[in-house]
Amino acid sequence: GQQVQQSPASLVLQEGENAELQCNFSTSLNSMQWFYQRPGGSLVSLFYNPSGTKQSGRLTSTTVIKERRSSLHISSSQTTDSGTYLCAPLYGGSGNKLIFGTGTLLSVKP
Amino acid sequence: GALVYQYPRRTICKSGTSMRMECQAVGFQATSVAWYRQSPQKTFELIALSTVNSAIKYEQNFTQEKFPISHPNLSFSSMTVLNAYLEDRGLYLCGARTGGREQYFGPGTRLTVL
């Protein structure tokens, strides 16, 4: 089955530092979504990115399908960026399944 | 915009009893609905995917007998956790989409089993 690994599992930054979160997947996909999980558990969709690079404010997502990887770059981190970041490749075939990665827990200290 | 509502947000049930949770898509047609569970300290596991005009497909380790799902129209789905036990506790998310596009998630139903 599909495997989705994220690295690092956890990351501690000082406010203002940049972060690079990685997502590696085992089989080819149709698209990639990145989510931020709030402390209460709900998900915030950050990017829906079939391929290439997308930017939204301080966040940049880059997906290279043939290399089976995606990354999320956070620039000038803020304490409010703390939380869990999840990548979720969308696999085609019958049904278009979204499979979640293992997650990166980010802690940004003031 | 596209929104997904889930009800209830939190629920507690006694071990061995069952509980039903609901998912409603607003502002778009949910041609497919996926149910996920996040157990404590784990990532989200796909339980099943329901696509209009297709049979509901359950992932390994999840069965219709344990997690029956209803998807009667393009805006509503429900799932029941039958005979809930401690290992069924966690956050249950409903994700809905139109076609192969971005999936929108509800806020989740958090299940506690006593």
Coordinates of C-alpha atoms in Angstrom, one line a residue:
Chain A
G1 CA 0.0 0.0 0.0
Q2 CA 0.9 3.6 -0.1
Q3 CA 3.4 4.9 2.5
V4 CA 3.9 8.5 3.4
Q5 CA 6.8 9.6 5.6
Q6 CA 7.3 13.0 6.9
S7 CA 10.5 14.4 8.4
P8 CA 11.5 15.6 10.8
A9 CA 9.0 14.1 13.2
S10 CA 9.5 17.2 15.4
L11 CA 11.2 20.5 15.1
V12 CA 12.0 23.3 17.5
L13 CA 12.8 26.8 16.2
Q14 CA 13.4 30.2 17.6
E15 CA 11.0 32.8 16.3
G16 CA 12.2 34.3 13.0
E17 CA 14.0 31.1 11.9
N18 CA 12.9 29.3 8.7
A19 CA 11.6 25.7 8.6
E20 CA 11.7 23.1 5.8
L21 CA 9.3 20.1 6.2
Q22 CA 9.7 17.1 4.0
C23 CA 7.2 14.6 2.7
N24 CA 8.2 11.4 0.9
F25 CA 5.7 9.0 -0.7
S26 CA 6.1 5.6 -2.1
T27 CA 4.0 5.6 -5.2
S28 CA 3.0 8.1 -7.9
L29 CA 0.2 10.5 -7.0
N30 CA -2.4 12.8 -8.6
S31 CA -1.9 15.8 -6.2
M32 CA -0.7 16.8 -2.8
Q33 CA -2.4 18.6 0.0
W34 CA -0.7 20.1 3.0
F35 CA -2.6 20.7 6.3
Y36 CA -2.1 22.4 9.6
Q37 CA -3.7 20.6 12.5
R38 CA -5.0 23.0 15.2
P39 CA -4.5 22.0 18.8
G40 CA -8.2 21.0 19.0
G41 CA -7.7 18.6 16.1
S42 CA -9.4 20.3 13.2
L43 CA -7.5 20.7 9.9
V44 CA -6.6 23.8 8.0
S45 CA -5.9 23.3 4.4
L46 CA -2.7 25.1 3.4
F47 CA -2.0 24.0 -0.1
Y48 CA -3.6 21.9 -2.8
N49 CA -0.7 21.4 -5.2
P50 CA -0.6 18.9 -8.1
S51 CA 3.0 19.7 -8.9
G52 CA 5.5 22.5 -8.9
T53 CA 5.7 25.4 -6.4
K54 CA 2.9 27.4 -4.8
Q55 CA 3.3 30.3 -2.3
S56 CA 0.9 31.8 0.2
G57 CA 2.4 34.5 2.4
R58 CA 5.3 33.0 4.4
L59 CA 4.5 29.4 3.2
T60 CA 5.8 27.8 0.1
S61 CA 4.9 24.3 -1.1
T62 CA 7.0 22.4 -3.7
T63 CA 6.0 19.0 -5.1
V64 CA 8.2 17.0 -7.4
I65 CA 6.2 14.0 -8.4
K66 CA 8.8 12.1 -10.3
E67 CA 11.1 12.3 -7.3
R68 CA 8.2 11.3 -5.0
R69 CA 8.7 14.2 -2.6
S70 CA 7.0 17.4 -1.5
S71 CA 8.2 20.1 0.9
L72 CA 6.7 22.9 2.9
H73 CA 8.8 25.9 3.6
I74 CA 7.9 28.3 6.4
S75 CA 9.9 31.5 6.4
S76 CA 10.3 33.9 9.4
S77 CA 8.5 31.5 11.7
Q78 CA 6.2 32.9 14.4
T79 CA 5.0 31.4 17.7
T80 CA 1.5 31.0 16.2
D81 CA 3.0 28.6 13.6
S82 CA 3.4 26.0 16.3
G83 CA 1.4 22.8 15.7
T84 CA 1.3 19.7 13.6
Y85 CA 1.8 19.8 9.8
L86 CA 0.5 17.0 7.7
C87 CA 1.1 16.2 4.1
A88 CA -1.5 14.1 2.3
P89 CA -1.0 12.7 -1.2
L90 CA -4.0 12.2 -3.3
Y91 CA -3.9 8.8 -5.1
G92 CA -6.0 8.1 -8.1
G93 CA -7.3 4.9 -9.4
S94 CA -10.8 4.1 -8.0
G95 CA -11.9 6.8 -5.7
N96 CA -9.1 9.3 -5.3
K97 CA -7.8 8.4 -1.9
L98 CA -6.1 11.0 0.4
I99 CA -3.5 9.3 2.6
F100 CA -2.0 11.2 5.5
G101 CA 1.6 11.4 6.4
T102 CA 3.1 10.8 9.8
G103 CA 3.2 14.5 10.6
T104 CA 5.8 17.1 11.8
L105 CA 5.2 18.7 15.2
L106 CA 6.6 22.2 15.0
S107 CA 7.3 24.3 18.1
V108 CA 8.3 27.9 17.7
K109 CA 9.7 29.6 20.8
P110 CA 9.7 33.3 21.4
Chain B
G1 CA -17.4 28.9 -0.1
A2 CA -17.2 25.2 0.5
L3 CA -17.8 24.1 4.1
V4 CA -18.2 20.7 5.8
Y5 CA -20.0 20.4 9.1
Q6 CA -19.8 17.5 11.5
Y7 CA -22.1 16.6 14.4
P8 CA -21.6 16.0 17.2
R9 CA -18.3 17.7 17.9
R10 CA -17.7 15.6 21.0
T11 CA -19.4 12.5 22.3
I12 CA -18.9 10.0 25.1
C13 CA -20.3 6.5 25.0
K14 CA -20.0 3.4 27.2
S15 CA -17.9 0.5 26.1
G16 CA -20.0 -1.8 24.0
T17 CA -22.5 0.7 22.9
S18 CA -22.8 2.5 19.5
M19 CA -22.8 6.0 18.3
R20 CA -23.6 7.8 15.1
M21 CA -21.9 10.8 13.6
E22 CA -22.9 13.0 10.8
C23 CA -21.3 15.0 8.0
Q24 CA -22.8 17.7 5.9
A25 CA -21.3 19.5 2.9
V26 CA -22.5 23.0 2.2
G27 CA -21.8 25.0 -0.9
F28 CA -20.7 22.1 -3.1
Q29 CA -21.7 18.6 -4.1
A30 CA -20.0 15.9 -2.2
T31 CA -19.5 13.3 -4.9
S32 CA -17.1 11.5 -2.6
V33 CA -16.9 11.4 1.1
A34 CA -14.0 9.9 3.1
W35 CA -14.1 9.1 6.8
Y36 CA -10.8 9.1 8.8
R37 CA -9.9 8.3 12.4
Q38 CA -7.0 9.8 14.3
S39 CA -6.2 7.7 17.3
P40 CA -4.2 9.2 20.2
Q41 CA -0.6 9.9 19.1
K42 CA -1.2 8.7 15.6
T43 CA -1.9 10.2 12.2
F44 CA -5.2 10.0 10.3
E45 CA -6.2 6.6 9.0
L46 CA -8.6 6.2 6.2
I47 CA -11.6 4.2 7.2
A48 CA -13.6 4.1 4.0
L49 CA -14.3 6.1 0.9
S50 CA -17.9 6.5 -0.4
T51 CA -18.3 7.7 -4.0
V52 CA -21.6 8.4 -5.6
N53 CA -22.8 5.5 -7.8
S54 CA -20.1 3.2 -6.4
A55 CA -19.9 0.8 -3.5
I56 CA -18.4 2.1 -0.3
K57 CA -14.8 0.9 -0.1
Y58 CA -13.4 0.1 3.3
E59 CA -9.7 0.1 4.1
Q60 CA -7.8 -2.8 5.6
N61 CA -8.7 -3.2 9.3
F62 CA -12.0 -1.4 8.9
T63 CA -15.3 -3.2 8.0
Q64 CA -18.8 -2.3 7.2
E65 CA -20.0 -4.5 10.0
K66 CA -18.1 -2.2 12.5
F67 CA -18.4 1.1 10.7
P68 CA -21.6 1.2 8.6
I69 CA -21.7 4.3 6.4
S70 CA -24.6 6.0 4.7
H71 CA -24.2 8.5 1.8
P72 CA -27.8 9.0 0.6
N73 CA -27.3 12.3 -1.3
L74 CA -24.6 14.8 -2.5
S75 CA -24.6 16.8 0.8
F76 CA -24.9 14.3 3.6
S77 CA -23.1 11.2 5.0
S78 CA -23.2 9.4 8.3
M79 CA -21.1 6.8 10.0
T80 CA -21.9 4.6 13.0
V81 CA -19.3 3.1 15.3
L82 CA -20.9 -0.1 16.5
N83 CA -19.9 -1.8 19.8
A84 CA -17.3 0.9 20.6
Y85 CA -14.4 -0.1 22.7
L86 CA -11.4 1.8 24.0
E87 CA -9.4 1.3 20.8
D88 CA -12.1 3.2 18.9
R89 CA -11.5 6.4 20.7
G90 CA -10.1 9.3 18.8
L91 CA -11.0 12.1 16.4
Y92 CA -13.2 11.1 13.4
L93 CA -12.9 13.4 10.4
C94 CA -15.2 13.6 7.4
G95 CA -13.6 14.8 4.1
A96 CA -15.7 15.7 1.1
R97 CA -14.9 16.6 -2.4
T98 CA -16.3 17.2 -5.9
G99 CA -14.5 15.0 -8.5
G100 CA -10.8 14.8 -8.1
R101 CA -10.3 18.2 -6.6
E102 CA -9.3 19.5 -3.2
Q103 CA -10.8 17.7 -0.2
Y104 CA -12.6 19.8 2.4
F105 CA -12.7 18.6 6.0
G106 CA -15.1 19.1 8.8
P107 CA -14.0 19.9 12.3
G108 CA -14.3 16.3 13.5
T109 CA -16.2 14.3 16.1
R110 CA -14.1 13.4 19.1
L111 CA -15.2 10.1 20.5
T112 CA -14.4 9.1 24.1
V113 CA -15.2 5.5 25.2
L114 CA -15.7 4.8 28.9

